[in-house]
Short mmCIF file of C-alpha atoms in Angstrom, two decimals:
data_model
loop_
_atom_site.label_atom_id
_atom_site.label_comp_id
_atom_site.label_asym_id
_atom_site.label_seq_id
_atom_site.Cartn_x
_atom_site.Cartn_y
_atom_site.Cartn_z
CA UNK A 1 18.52 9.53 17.78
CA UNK A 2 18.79 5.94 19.34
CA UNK A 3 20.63 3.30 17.30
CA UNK A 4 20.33 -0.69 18.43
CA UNK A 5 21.61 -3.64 16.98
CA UNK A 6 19.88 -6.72 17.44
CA UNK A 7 21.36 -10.14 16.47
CA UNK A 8 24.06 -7.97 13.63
CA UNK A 9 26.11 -5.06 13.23
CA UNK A 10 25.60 -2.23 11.22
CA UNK A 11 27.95 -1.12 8.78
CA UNK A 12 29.67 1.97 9.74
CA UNK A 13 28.36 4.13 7.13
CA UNK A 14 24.72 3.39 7.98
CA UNK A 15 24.91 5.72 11.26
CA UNK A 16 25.38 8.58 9.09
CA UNK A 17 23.03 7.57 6.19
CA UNK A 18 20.06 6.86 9.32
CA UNK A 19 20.99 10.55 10.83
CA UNK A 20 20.61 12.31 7.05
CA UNK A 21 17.44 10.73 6.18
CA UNK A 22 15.46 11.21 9.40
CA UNK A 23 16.93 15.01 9.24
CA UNK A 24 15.93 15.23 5.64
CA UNK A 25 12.37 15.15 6.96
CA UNK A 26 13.36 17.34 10.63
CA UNK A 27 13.40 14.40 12.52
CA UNK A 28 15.71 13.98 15.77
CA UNK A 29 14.21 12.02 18.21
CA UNK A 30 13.77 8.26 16.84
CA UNK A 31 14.44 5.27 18.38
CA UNK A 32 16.23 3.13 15.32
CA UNK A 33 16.25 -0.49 15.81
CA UNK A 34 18.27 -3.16 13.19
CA UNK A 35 17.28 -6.48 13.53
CA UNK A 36 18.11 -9.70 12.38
CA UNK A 37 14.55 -10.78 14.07
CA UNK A 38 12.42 -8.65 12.07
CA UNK A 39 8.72 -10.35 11.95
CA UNK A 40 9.68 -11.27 15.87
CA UNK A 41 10.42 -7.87 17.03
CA UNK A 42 7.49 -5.87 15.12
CA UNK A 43 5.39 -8.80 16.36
CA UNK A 44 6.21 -7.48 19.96
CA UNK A 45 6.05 -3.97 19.43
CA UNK A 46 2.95 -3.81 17.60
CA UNK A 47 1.78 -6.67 19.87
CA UNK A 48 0.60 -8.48 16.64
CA UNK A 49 1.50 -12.25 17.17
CA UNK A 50 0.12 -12.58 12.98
CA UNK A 51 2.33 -10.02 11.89
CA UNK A 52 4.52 -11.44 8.78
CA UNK A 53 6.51 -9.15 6.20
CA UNK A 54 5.45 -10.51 2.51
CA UNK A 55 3.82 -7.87 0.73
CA UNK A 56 3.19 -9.47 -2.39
CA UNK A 57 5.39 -7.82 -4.15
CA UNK A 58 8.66 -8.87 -1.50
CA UNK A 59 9.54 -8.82 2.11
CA UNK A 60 9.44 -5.33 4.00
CA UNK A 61 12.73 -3.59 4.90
CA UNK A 62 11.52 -1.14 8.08
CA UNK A 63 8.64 -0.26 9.78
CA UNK A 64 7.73 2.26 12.21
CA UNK A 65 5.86 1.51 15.23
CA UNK A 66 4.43 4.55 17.40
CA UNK A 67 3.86 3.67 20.72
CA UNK A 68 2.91 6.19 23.64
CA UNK A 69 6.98 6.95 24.34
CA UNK A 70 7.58 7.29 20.78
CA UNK A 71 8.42 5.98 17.78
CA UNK A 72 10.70 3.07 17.16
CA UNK A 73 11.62 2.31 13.05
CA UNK A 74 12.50 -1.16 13.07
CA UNK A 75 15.28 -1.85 10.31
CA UNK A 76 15.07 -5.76 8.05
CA UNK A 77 18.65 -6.04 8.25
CA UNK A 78 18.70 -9.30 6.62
CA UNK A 79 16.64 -7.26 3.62
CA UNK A 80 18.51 -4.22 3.78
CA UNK A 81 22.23 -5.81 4.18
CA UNK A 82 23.04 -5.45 0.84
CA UNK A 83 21.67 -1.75 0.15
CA UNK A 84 23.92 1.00 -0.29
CA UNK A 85 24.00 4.08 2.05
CA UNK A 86 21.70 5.93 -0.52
CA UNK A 87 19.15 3.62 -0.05
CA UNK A 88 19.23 3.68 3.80
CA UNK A 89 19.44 7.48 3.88
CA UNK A 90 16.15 6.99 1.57
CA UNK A 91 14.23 3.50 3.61
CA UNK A 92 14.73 6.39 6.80
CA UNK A 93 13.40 9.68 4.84
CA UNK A 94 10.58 7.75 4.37
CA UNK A 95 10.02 5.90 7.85
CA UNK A 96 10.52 9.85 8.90
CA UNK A 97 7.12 10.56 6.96
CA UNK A 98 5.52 7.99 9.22
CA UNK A 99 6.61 9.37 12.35
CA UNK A 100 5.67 13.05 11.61
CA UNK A 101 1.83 11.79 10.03
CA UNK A 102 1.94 9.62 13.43
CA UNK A 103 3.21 12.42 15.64
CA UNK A 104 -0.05 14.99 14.74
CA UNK A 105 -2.41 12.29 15.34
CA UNK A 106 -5.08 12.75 13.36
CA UNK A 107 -3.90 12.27 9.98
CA UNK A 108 -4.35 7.96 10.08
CA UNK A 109 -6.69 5.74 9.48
CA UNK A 110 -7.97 5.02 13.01
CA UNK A 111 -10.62 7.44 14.68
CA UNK A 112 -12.13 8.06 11.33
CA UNK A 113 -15.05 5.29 11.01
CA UNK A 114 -18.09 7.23 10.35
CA UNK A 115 -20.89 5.85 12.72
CA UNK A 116 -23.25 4.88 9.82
CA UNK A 117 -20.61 2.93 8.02
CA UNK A 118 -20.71 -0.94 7.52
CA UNK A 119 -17.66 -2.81 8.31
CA UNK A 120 -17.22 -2.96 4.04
CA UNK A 121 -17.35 0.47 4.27
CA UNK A 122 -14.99 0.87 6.79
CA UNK A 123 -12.21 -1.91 4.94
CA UNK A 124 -12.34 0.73 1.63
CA UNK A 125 -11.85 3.41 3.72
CA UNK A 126 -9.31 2.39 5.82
CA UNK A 127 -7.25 0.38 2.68
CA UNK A 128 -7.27 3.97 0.92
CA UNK A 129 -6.49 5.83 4.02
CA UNK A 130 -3.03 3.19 3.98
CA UNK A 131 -2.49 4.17 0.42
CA UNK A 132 -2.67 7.89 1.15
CA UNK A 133 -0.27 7.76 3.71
CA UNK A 134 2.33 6.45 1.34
CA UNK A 135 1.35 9.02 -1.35
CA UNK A 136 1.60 11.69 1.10
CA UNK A 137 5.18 10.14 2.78
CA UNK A 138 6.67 9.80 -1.17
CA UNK A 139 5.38 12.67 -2.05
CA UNK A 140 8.06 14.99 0.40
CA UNK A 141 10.65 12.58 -0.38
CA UNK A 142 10.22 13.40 -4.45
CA UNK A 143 10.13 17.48 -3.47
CA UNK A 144 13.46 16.63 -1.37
CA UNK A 145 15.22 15.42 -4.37
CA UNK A 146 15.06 11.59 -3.45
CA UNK A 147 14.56 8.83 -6.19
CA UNK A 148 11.25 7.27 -7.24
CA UNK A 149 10.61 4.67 -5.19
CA UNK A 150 11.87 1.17 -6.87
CA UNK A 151 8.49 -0.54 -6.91
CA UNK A 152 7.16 2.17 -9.18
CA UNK A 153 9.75 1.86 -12.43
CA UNK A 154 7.88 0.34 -15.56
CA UNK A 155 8.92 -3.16 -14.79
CA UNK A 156 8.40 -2.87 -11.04
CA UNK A 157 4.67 -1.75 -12.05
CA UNK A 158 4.25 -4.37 -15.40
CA UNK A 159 5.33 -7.17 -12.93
CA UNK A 160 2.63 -6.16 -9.88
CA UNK A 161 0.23 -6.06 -12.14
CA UNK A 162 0.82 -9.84 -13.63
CA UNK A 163 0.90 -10.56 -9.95
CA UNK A 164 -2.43 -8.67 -9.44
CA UNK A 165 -4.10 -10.81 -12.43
CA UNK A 166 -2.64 -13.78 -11.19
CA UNK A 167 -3.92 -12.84 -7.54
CA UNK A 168 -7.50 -12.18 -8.64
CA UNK A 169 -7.64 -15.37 -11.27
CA UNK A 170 -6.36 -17.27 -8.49
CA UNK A 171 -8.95 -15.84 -6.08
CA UNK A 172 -11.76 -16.57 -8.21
CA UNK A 173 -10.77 -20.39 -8.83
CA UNK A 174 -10.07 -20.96 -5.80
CA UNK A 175 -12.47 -23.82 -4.24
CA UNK A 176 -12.33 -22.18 -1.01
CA UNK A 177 -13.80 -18.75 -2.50
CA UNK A 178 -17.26 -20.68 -1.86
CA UNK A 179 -16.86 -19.05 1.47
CA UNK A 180 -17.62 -15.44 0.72
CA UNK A 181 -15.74 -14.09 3.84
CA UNK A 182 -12.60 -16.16 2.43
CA UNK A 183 -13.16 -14.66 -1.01
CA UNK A 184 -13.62 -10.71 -0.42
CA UNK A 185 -10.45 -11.14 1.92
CA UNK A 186 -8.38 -12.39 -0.49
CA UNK A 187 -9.32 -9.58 -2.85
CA UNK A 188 -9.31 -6.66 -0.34
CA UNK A 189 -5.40 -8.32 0.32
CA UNK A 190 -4.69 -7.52 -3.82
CA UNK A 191 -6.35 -4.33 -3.43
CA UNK A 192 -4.84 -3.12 -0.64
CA UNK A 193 -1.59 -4.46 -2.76
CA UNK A 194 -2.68 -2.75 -5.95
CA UNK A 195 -3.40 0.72 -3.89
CA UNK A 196 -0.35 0.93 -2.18
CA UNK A 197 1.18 0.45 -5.93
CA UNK A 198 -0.32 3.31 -7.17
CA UNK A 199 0.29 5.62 -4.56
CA UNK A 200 4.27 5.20 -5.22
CA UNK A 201 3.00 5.89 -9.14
CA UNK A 202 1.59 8.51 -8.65
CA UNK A 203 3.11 10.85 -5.57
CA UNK A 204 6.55 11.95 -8.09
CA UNK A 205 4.05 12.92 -10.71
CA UNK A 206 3.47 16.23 -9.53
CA UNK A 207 7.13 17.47 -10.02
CA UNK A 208 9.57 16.35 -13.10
CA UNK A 209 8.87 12.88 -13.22
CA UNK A 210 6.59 11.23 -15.55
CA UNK A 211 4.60 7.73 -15.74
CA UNK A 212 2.76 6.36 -18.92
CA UNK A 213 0.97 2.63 -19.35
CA UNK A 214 2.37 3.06 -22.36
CA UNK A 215 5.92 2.05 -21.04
CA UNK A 216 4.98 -1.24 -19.65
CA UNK A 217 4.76 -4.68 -21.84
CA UNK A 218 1.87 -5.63 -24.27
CA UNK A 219 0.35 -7.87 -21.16
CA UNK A 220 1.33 -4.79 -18.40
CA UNK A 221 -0.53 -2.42 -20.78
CA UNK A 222 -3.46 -5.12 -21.21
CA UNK A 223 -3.71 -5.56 -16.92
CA UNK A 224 -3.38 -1.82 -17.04
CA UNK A 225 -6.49 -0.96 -19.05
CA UNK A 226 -8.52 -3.86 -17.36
CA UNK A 227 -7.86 -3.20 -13.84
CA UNK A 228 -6.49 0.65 -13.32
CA UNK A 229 -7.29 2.78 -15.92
CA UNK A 230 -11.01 3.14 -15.17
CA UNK A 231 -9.90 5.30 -12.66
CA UNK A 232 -6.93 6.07 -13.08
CA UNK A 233 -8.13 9.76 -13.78
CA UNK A 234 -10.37 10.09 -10.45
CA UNK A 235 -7.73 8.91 -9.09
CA UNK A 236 -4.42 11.64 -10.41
CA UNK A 237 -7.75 14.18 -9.99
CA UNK A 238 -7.97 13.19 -5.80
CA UNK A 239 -4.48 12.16 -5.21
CA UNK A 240 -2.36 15.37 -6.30
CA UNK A 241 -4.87 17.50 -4.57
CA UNK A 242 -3.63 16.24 -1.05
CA UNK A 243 -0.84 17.46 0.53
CA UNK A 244 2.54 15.76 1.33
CA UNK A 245 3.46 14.55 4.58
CA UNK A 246 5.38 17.66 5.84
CA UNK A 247 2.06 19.47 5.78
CA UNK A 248 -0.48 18.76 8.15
CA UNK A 249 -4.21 18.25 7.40
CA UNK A 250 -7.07 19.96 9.40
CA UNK A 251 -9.53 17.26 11.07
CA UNK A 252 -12.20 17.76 9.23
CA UNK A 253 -10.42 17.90 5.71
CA UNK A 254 -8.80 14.57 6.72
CA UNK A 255 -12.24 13.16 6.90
CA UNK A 256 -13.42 14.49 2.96
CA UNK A 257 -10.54 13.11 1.84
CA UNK A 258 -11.55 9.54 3.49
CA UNK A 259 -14.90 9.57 1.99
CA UNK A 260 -14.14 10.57 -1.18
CA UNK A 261 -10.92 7.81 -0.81
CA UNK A 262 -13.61 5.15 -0.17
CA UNK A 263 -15.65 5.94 -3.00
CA UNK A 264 -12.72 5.54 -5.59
CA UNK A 265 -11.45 2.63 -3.91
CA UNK A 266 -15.08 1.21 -4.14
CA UNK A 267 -15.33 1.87 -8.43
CA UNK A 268 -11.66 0.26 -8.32
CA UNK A 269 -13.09 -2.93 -7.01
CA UNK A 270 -15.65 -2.65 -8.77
CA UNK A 271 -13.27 -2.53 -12.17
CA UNK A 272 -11.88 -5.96 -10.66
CA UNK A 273 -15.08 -7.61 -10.70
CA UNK A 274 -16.59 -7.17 -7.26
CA UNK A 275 -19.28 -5.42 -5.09
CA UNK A 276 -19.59 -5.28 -1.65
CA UNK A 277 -23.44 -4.38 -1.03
CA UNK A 278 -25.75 -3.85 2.28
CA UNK A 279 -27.91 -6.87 2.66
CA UNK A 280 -31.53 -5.23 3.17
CA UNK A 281 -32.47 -7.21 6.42
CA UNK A 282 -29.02 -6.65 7.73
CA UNK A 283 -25.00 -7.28 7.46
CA UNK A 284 -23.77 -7.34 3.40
CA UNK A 285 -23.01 -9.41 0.55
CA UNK A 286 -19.97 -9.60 -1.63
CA UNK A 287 -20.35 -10.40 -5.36
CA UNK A 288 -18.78 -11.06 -8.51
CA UNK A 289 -19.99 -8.63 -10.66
CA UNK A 290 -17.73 -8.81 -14.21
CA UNK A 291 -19.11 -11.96 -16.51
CA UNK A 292 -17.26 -14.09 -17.32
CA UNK A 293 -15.43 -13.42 -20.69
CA UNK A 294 -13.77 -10.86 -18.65
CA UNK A 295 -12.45 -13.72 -16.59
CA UNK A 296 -12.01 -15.72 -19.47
CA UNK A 297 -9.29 -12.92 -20.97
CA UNK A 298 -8.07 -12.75 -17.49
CA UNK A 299 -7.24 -16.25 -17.48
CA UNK A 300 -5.89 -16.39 -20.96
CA UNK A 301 -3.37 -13.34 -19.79
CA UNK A 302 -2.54 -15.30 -16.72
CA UNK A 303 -1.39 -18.52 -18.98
CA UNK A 304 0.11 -16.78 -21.71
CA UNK A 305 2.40 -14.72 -18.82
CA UNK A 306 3.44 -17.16 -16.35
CA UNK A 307 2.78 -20.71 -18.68
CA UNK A 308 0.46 -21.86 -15.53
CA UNK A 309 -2.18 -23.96 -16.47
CA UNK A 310 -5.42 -22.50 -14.23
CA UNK A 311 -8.47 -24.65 -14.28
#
């Protein structure tokens, strides 16, 4: 293991806590880098001028980035300052998933467009491929003993959701949603939001721990039924069936797992209101497909929760 400090320095009991969680998931050979200049230095390793950390529900604290020597996890130390040792030891058992999913090389998202899929198709796909690799990193980290992930407590959850209404409301009053392009990308963003959610849900819930809508507010448990629940069956049905990140999937079962991914990911959006369809003389079309006393509650939700007026 490799430890740099860029622009800060570490506190002393974060060497150990980086050298437990990477060996909590039998990794040795990472390159750890913590960073003041987080956006700038993922920007350069990922060679992604765009890159930027909000994630609608916060910043990011670390990121791995495998390049052809390696993998580097790049440490937010300005996010992670503040965190205690146990939640280091944890931010690294997880970053470990990434390296060992990156490290077999056929358990991602790229490599696995199917050549009669249109670029819609492919944006599901790859959005619930993203999700699954969370699942399957959280998933170890629950068998090894670790915590549930913060973001997936009932008020972590209740609150994404009020920022998923809020995100799709906003989306669909938004003057520039007359461009479709600038409309399906702003709710393939919540999606991809929403998905990632879920996956932190759900990966504990195949050992002690437990997760009902019923512990989330009246208005959590209202965005709940509206927007998950639909699927939220398919969904436990598909997502405990996959392995965690310790375990390596064949080639082949990777790829069933994509397609059936896309298909769920397709009925979610279509429980937010939206279809992506194949035009018949060529490219697609992206529509709104729930009327509009669905929005009409939406909105109603969105006012009564935040005290926004939305026109």
């Amino acid at each position: 293991m490799e430890l740099v400090e860029d622009g800060c320095s570490m506190p002393t009991e974060w060497a150990d806590a980086i050298a437990q969680g990477l060996a909590s998931m039998h990794v040795d050979n990472a390159r750890v880098v913590i960073t003041v200049n987080f956006v700038r230095t993922v920007a350069e390793l990922t060679e992604n001028a765009s890159y930027a950390t909000e994630r609608g529900g916060g910043a990011v604290a670390a990121k791995t980035v495998t390049r052809p020597g390696g993998s580097v996890v790049v440490l937010n130390y300005n996010e992670l300052a503040s965190r205690t040792s146990a939640d280091i030891q944890r931010v690294l058992a997880h970053e470990a998933g990434h390296i060992l999913i990156d490290a077999r090389g056929t358990e991602e998202t790229s490599g696995n467009r199917d050549s009669s899929e249109a670029d819609w198709q492919w944006w599901l796909k790859a959005l619930g491929a993203q999700a699954i690799v969370e699942l399957r990193i959280e998933r170890s980290l629950a068998d090894l003993g670790y915590p549930i992930a913060e973001s997936a407590v009932p008020t972590a959850v209740d609150h994404s959701l009020l920022v998923t209404n809020l995100e799709v409301v906003n989306a669909v009053i938004d003057p520039g949603s007359s461009d479709p392009r600038y409309f399906h990308d702003a709710i393939l963003t919540t999606l991809n939001q929403v998905t990632k959610l879920l996956a932190y849900v759900v990966a504990p819930l195949t050992g002690t721990a437990s997760f009902s809508p019923s512990q989330l507010s009246v208005d959590g448990q209202a965005n709940w039924a509206d927007y998950i629940a639909p699927t939220w069956p398919q969904r436990i049905a598909l997502w405990t069936s996959i392995p965690p990140a310790v375990e390596s999937i064949p080639i082949e079962t990777w790829r069933t797992i994509l397609r059936e991914s896309f298909r769920l990911e397709q009925a979610l959006m279509l429980d937010f209101g939206f279809a992506f369809e194949n035009a018949p003389e060529g490219g697609y079309g992206f529509y709104r497909r729930a009327g509009d006393d669905a929005f009409t509650e939406r909105i109603r939700r969105a006012r009564a929760q935040t005290g926004v007026e939305l026109d």
